[in-house]
mmCIF file of C-alpha atoms and ligand atoms in Angstrom:
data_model
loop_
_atom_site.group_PDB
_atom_site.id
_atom_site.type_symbol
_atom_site.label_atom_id
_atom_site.label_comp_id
_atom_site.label_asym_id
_atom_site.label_seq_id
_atom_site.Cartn_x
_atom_site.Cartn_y
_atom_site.Cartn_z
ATOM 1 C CA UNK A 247 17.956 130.530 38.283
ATOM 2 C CA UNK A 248 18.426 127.388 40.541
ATOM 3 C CA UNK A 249 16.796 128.693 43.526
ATOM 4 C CA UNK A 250 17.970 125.951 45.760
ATOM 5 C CA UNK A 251 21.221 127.880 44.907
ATOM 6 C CA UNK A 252 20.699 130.723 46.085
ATOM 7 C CA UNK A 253 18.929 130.070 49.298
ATOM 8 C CA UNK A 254 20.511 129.414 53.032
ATOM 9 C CA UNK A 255 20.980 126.490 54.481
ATOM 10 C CA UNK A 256 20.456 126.090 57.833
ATOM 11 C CA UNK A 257 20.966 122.467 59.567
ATOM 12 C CA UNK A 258 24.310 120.888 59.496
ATOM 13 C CA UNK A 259 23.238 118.279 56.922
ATOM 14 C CA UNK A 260 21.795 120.891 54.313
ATOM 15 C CA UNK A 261 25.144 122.930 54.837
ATOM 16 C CA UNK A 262 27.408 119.879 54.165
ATOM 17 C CA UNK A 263 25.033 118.284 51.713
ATOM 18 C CA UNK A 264 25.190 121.993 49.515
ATOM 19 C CA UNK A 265 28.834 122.180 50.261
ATOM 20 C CA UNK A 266 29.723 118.436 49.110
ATOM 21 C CA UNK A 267 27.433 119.439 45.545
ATOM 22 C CA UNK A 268 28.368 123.037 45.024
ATOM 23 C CA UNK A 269 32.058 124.030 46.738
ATOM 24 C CA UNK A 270 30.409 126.166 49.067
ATOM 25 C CA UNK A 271 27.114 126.973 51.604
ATOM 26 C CA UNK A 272 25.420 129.792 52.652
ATOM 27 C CA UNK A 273 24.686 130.134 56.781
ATOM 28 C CA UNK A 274 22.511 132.771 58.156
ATOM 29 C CA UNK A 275 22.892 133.955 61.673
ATOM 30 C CA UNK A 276 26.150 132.646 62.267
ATOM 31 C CA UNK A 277 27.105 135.265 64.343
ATOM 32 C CA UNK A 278 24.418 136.485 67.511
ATOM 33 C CA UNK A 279 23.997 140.281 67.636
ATOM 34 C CA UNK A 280 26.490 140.543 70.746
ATOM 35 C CA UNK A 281 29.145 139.022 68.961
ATOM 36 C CA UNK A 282 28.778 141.065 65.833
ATOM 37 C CA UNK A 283 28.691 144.232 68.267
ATOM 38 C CA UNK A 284 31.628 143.059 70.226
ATOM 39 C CA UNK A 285 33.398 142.513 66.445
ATOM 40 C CA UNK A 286 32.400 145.989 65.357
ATOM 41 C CA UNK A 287 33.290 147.627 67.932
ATOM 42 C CA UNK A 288 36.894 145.989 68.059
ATOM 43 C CA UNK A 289 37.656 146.807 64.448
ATOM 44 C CA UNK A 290 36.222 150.632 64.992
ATOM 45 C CA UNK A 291 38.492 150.994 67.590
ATOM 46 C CA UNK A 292 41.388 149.502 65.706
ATOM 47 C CA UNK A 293 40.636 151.607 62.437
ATOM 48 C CA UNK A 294 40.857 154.791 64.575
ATOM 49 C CA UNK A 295 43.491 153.846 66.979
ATOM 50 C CA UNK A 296 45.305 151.725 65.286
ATOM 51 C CA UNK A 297 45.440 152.687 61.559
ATOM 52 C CA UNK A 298 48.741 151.616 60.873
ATOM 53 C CA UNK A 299 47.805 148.009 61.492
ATOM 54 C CA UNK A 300 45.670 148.391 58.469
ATOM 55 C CA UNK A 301 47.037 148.197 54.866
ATOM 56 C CA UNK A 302 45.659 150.281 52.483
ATOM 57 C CA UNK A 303 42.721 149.880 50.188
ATOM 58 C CA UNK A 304 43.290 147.123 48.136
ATOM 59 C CA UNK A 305 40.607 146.490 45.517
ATOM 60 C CA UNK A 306 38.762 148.769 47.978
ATOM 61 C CA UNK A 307 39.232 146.994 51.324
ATOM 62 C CA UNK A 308 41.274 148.273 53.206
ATOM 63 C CA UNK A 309 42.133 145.023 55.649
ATOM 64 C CA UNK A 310 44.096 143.854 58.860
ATOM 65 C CA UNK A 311 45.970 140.399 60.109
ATOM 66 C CA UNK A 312 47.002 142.002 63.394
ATOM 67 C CA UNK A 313 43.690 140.913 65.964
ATOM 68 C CA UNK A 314 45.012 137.709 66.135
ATOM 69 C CA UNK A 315 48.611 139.093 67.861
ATOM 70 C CA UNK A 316 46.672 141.844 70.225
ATOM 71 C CA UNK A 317 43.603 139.802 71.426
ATOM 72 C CA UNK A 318 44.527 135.585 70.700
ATOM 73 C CA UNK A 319 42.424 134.042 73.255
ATOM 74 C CA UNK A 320 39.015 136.074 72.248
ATOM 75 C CA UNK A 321 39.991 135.655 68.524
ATOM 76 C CA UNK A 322 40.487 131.677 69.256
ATOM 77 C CA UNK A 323 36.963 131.984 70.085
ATOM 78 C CA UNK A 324 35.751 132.912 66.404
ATOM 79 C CA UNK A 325 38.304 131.373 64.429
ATOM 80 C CA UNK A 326 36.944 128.162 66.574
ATOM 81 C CA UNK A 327 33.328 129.245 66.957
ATOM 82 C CA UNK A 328 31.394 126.690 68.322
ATOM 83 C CA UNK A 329 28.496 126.741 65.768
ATOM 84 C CA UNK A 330 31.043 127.020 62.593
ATOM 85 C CA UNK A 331 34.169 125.342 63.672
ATOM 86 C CA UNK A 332 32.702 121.890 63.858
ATOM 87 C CA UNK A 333 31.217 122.267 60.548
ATOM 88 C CA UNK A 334 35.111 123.125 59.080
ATOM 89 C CA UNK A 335 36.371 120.161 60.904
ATOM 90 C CA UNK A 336 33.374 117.954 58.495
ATOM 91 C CA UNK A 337 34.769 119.228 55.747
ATOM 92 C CA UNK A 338 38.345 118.865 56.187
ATOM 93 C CA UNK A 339 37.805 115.443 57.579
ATOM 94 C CA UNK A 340 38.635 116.492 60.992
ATOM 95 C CA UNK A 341 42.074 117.668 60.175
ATOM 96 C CA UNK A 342 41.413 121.360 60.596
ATOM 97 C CA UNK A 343 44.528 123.570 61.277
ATOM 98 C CA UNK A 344 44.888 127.591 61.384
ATOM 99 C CA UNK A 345 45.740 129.155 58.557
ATOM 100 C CA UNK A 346 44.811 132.801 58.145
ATOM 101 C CA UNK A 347 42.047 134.905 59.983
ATOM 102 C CA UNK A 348 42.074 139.023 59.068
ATOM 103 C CA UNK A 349 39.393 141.859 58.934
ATOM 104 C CA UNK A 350 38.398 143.596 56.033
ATOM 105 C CA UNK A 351 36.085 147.133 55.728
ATOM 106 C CA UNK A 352 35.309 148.601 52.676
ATOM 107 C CA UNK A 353 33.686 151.983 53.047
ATOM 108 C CA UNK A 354 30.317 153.570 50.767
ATOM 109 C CA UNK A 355 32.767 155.848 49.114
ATOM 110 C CA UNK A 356 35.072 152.700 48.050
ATOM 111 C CA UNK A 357 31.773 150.534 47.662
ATOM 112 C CA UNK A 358 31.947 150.764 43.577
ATOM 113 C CA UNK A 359 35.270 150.452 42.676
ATOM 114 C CA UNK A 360 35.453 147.174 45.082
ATOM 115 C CA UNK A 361 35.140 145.024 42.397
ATOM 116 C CA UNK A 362 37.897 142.128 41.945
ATOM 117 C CA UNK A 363 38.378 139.808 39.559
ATOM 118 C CA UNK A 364 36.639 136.036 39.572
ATOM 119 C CA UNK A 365 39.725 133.416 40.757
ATOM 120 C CA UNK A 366 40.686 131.321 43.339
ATOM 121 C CA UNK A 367 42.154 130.994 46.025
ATOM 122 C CA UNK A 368 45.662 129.154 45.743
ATOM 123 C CA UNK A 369 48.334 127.918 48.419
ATOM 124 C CA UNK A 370 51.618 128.960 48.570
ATOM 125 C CA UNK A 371 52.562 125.394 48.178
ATOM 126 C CA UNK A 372 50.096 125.218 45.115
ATOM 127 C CA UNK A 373 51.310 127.432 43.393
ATOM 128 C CA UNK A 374 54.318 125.212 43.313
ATOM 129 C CA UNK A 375 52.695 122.358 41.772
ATOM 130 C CA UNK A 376 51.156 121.088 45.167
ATOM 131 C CA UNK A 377 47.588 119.602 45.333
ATOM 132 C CA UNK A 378 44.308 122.939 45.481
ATOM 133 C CA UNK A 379 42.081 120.250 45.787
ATOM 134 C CA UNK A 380 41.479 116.861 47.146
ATOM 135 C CA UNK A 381 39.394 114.701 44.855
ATOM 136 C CA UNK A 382 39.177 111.641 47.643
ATOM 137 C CA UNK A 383 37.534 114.371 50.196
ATOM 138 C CA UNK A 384 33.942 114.124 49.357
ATOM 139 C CA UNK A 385 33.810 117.705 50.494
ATOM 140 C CA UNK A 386 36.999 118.310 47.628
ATOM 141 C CA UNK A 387 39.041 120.910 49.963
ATOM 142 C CA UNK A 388 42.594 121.091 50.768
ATOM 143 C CA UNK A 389 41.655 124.023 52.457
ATOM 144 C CA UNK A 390 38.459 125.848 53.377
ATOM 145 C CA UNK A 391 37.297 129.748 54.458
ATOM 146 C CA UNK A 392 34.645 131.048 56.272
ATOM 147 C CA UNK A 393 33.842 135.153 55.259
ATOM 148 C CA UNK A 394 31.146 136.646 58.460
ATOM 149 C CA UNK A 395 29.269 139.651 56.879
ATOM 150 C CA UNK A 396 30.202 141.668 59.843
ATOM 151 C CA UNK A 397 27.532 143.981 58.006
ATOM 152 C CA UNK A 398 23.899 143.914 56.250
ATOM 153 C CA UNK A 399 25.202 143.003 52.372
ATOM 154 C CA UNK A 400 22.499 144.292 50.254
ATOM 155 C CA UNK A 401 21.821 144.317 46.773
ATOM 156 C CA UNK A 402 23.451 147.722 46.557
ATOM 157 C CA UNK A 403 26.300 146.171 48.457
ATOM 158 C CA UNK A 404 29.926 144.499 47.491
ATOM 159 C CA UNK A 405 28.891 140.872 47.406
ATOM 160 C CA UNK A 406 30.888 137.633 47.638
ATOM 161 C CA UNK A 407 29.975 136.015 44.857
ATOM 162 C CA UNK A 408 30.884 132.691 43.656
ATOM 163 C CA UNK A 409 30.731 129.742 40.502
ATOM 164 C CA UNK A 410 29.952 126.742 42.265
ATOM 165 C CA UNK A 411 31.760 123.481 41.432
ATOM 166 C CA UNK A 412 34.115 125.377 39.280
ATOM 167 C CA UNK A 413 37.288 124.170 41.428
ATOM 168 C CA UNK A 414 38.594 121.587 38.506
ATOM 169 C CA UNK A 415 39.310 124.096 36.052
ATOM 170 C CA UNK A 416 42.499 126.295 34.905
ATOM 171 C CA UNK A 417 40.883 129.383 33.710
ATOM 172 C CA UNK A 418 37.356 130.980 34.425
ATOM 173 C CA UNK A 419 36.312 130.404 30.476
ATOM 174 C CA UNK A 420 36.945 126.466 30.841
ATOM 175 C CA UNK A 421 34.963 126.728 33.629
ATOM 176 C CA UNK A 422 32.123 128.381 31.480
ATOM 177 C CA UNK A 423 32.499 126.038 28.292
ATOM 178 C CA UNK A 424 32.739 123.081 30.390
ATOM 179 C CA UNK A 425 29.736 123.448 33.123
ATOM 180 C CA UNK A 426 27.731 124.867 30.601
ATOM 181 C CA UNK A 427 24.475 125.342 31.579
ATOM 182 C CA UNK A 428 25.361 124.774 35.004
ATOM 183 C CA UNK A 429 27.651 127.935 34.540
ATOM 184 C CA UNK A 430 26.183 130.175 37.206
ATOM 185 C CA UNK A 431 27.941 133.627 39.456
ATOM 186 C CA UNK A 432 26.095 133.571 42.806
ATOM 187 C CA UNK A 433 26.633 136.716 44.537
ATOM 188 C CA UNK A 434 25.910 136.188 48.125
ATOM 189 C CA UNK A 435 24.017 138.961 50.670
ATOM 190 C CA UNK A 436 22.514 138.765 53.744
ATOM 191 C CA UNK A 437 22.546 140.340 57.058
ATOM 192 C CA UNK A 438 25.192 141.336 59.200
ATOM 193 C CA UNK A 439 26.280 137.267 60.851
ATOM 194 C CA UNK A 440 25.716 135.602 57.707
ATOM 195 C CA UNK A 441 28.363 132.958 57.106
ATOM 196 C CA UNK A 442 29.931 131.927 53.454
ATOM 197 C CA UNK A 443 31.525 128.594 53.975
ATOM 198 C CA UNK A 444 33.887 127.718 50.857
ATOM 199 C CA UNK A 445 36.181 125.208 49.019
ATOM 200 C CA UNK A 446 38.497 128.028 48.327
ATOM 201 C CA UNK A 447 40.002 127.076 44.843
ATOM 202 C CA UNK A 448 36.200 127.375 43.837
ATOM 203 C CA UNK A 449 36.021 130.445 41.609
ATOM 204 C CA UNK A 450 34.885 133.734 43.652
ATOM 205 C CA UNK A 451 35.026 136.981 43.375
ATOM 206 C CA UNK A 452 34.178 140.107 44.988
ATOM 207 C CA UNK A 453 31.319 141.897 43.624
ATOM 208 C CA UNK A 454 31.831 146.009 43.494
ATOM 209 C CA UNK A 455 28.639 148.109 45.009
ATOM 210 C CA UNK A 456 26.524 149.531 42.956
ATOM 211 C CA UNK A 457 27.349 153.825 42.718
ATOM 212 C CA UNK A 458 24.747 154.908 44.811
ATOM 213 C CA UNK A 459 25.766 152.340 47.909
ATOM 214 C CA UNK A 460 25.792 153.946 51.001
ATOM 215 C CA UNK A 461 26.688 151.070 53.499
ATOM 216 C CA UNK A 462 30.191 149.663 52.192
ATOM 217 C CA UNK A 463 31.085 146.162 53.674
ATOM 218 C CA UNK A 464 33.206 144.620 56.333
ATOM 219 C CA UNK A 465 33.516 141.108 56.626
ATOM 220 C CA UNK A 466 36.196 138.632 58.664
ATOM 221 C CA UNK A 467 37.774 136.325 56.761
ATOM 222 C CA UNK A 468 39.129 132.645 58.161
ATOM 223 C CA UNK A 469 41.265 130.347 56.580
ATOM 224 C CA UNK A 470 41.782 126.708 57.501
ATOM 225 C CA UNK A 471 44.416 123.984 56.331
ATOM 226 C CA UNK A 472 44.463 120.457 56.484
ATOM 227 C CA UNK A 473 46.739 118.354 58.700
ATOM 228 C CA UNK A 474 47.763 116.887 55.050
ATOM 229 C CA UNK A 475 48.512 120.198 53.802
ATOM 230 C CA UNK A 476 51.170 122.145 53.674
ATOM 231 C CA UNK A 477 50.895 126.195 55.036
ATOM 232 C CA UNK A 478 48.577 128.306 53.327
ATOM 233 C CA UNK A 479 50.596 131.306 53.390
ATOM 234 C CA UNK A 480 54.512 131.410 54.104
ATOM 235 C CA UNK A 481 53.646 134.837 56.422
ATOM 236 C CA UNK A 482 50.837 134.352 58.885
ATOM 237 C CA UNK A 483 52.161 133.922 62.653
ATOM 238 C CA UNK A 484 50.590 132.825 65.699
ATOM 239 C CA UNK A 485 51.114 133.981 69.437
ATOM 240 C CA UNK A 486 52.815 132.313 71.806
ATOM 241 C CA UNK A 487 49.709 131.983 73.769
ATOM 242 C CA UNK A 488 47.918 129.150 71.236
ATOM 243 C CA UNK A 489 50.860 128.075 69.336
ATOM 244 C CA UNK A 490 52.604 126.999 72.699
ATOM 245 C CA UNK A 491 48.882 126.368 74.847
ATOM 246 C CA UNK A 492 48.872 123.655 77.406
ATOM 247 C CA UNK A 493 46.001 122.342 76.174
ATOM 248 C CA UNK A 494 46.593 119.527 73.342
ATOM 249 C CA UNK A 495 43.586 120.430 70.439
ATOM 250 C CA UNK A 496 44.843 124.563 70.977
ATOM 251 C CA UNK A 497 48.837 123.292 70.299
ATOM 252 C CA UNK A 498 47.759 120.994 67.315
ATOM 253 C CA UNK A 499 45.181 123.775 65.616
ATOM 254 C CA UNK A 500 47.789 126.248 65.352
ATOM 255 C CA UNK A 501 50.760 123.619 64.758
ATOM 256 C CA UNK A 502 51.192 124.684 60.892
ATOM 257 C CA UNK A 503 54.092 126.820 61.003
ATOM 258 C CA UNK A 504 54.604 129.151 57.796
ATOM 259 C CA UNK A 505 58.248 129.846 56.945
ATOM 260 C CA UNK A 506 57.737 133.374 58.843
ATOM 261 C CA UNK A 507 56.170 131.719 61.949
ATOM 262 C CA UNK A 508 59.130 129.502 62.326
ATOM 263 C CA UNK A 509 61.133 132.870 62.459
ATOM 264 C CA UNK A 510 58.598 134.931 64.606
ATOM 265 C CA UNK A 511 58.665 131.747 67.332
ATOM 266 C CA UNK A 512 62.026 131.894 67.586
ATOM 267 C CA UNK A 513 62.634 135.453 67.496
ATOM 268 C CA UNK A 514 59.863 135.627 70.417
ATOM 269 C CA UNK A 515 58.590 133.071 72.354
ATOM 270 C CA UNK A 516 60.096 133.044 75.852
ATOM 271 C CA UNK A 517 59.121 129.259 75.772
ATOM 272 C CA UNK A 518 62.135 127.033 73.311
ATOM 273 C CA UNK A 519 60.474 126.129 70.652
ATOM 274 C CA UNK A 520 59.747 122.427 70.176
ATOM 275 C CA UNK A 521 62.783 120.210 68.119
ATOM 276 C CA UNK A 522 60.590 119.274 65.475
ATOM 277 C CA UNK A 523 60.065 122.945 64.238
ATOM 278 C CA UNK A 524 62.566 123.554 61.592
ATOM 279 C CA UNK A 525 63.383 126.750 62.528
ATOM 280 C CA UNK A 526 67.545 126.324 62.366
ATOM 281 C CA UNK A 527 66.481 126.450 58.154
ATOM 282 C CA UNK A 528 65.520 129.844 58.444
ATOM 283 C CA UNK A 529 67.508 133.055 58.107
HETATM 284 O O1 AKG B 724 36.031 140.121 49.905
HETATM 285 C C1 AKG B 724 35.513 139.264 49.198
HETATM 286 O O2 AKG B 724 34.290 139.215 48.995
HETATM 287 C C2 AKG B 724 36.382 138.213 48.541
HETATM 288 C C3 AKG B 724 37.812 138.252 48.960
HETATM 289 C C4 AKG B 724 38.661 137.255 48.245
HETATM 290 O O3 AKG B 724 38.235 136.465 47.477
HETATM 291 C C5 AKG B 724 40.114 137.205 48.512
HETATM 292 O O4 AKG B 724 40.633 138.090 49.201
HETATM 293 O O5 AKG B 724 40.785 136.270 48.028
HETATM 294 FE FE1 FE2 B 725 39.698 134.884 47.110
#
């Protein structure tokens, strides 16, 4: 195996340099040890106090969208984290907007039937016919997502896992008959704070544990558009407290209003919502 592939990279020009050749990069300690605590012990609290914010286990995970509405300003924080966020803004050629951020746990007893299947990750808009890649980015995304390992992923773990440079194709087999021997899975572990940075219509998957895993995974997931995009999603909503901030790079970031956005502003803010927000189109 390439091992170059599977290692970390570590300064800013190895990540972008691996992510501009391979769809994706690896970054260890992305997240300190009080910030992983202060995340753990948010999404304990939530899974015991809060367990109807949470759906149920899908593919394993169970998973939740809802830290975003009950705690904006100290999410804002990680969905802009100052070591990652200025890495997303390289790669989507400084036209980084909000797009999706939720928490996901799988527990040891789910850990082996966690398994999904390899595909990627398409817009709303894309599956429409729009654009799931940009071929005049040199970093190719449309759209890019950053998975923390809010936990240690070991080998007995569910991994990430992912085909790198497999964005151009329609199926997972033309990906294999056309890279050939560059055809490889990557699964990725590492500690708890390691960072996957990825091109998101790059093949991935989600690895299942192994039967004997006794550690599960949780992970937080963060989606970004591009100014030049369209929404991600057509449900992810904002609070009032970003979408509407007084500061001008806050307003922009979360200025890509999905179809249900448009109807959660007005249903909600006590601020009127700005002209240029179509939201006399929706029901
Ligand atoms: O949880 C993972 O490792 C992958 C999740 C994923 O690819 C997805 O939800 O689209
Ligand atoms: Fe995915």
């Amino acid at each position: 195996m390439n091992v170059a592939l599977s290692a970390y990279q570590t300064t800013k020009e190895d990540i972008l340099a691996h992510y501009k050749e391979n769809g994706f990069a690896v970054i260890p300690d992305a997240l300190s040890r009080e910030e992983l605590d202060y995340l753990n012990g948010m999404v304990e609290i939530s899974l015991k106090k809060s367990p109807e914010l949470w759906h149920k286990p899908m593919e394993g995970a169970v998973g939740t969208g809802s830290f975003l509405e009950q705690h904006p300003l100290e999410m804002d924080r990680f969905i802009r984290h100052s070591g990652i966020f200025p890495l997303i803004q390289e790669v989507l050629l400084g036209e980084a907007r909000f797009a999706q951020f939720d928490f996901r746990d799988v527990s040891a007893e789910r850990a082996s039937a966690s398994e999904m299947n390899f595909h990627r990750d398409i817009s709303y808009y894309g599956t429409m016919g729009g654009k799931i890649y940009d071929p005049e980015n040199p970093y190719i995304s449309t759209y890019t997502c950053v998975i923390y390992y809010l936990s240690d992923v070991h080998e007995c773990c569910p991994a990430f896992c992912l085909v790198p440079n497999s964005h151009t194709y329609a199926t997972l087999d033309e990906a294999k008959e056309k890279l050939g021997e560059a055809y490889q899975e990557i699964p990725i572990r590492g500690k708890a704070g390691t960072a996957v940075l990825y091109n998101i219509t790059t093949y991935h998957t989600r690895k299942g544990g192994r039967d004997d895993c006794t550690h599960g995974r949780r992970t937080m997931h963060n989606y970004h558009s591009r100014a030049t995009s369209y929404p991600l999603t057509n449900w992810a909503t904002v609070p009032e407290v970003l979408a509407m901030s007084e500061d001008h790079d806050t307003r922009l970031f979360y200025s890509q209003w999905t179809p249900n956005q448009l109807k959660y502003a007005r249903d909600t803010y006590s601020k009127p919502v700005p002209p240029y927000y179509p939201v006399h189109m929706i029901k």
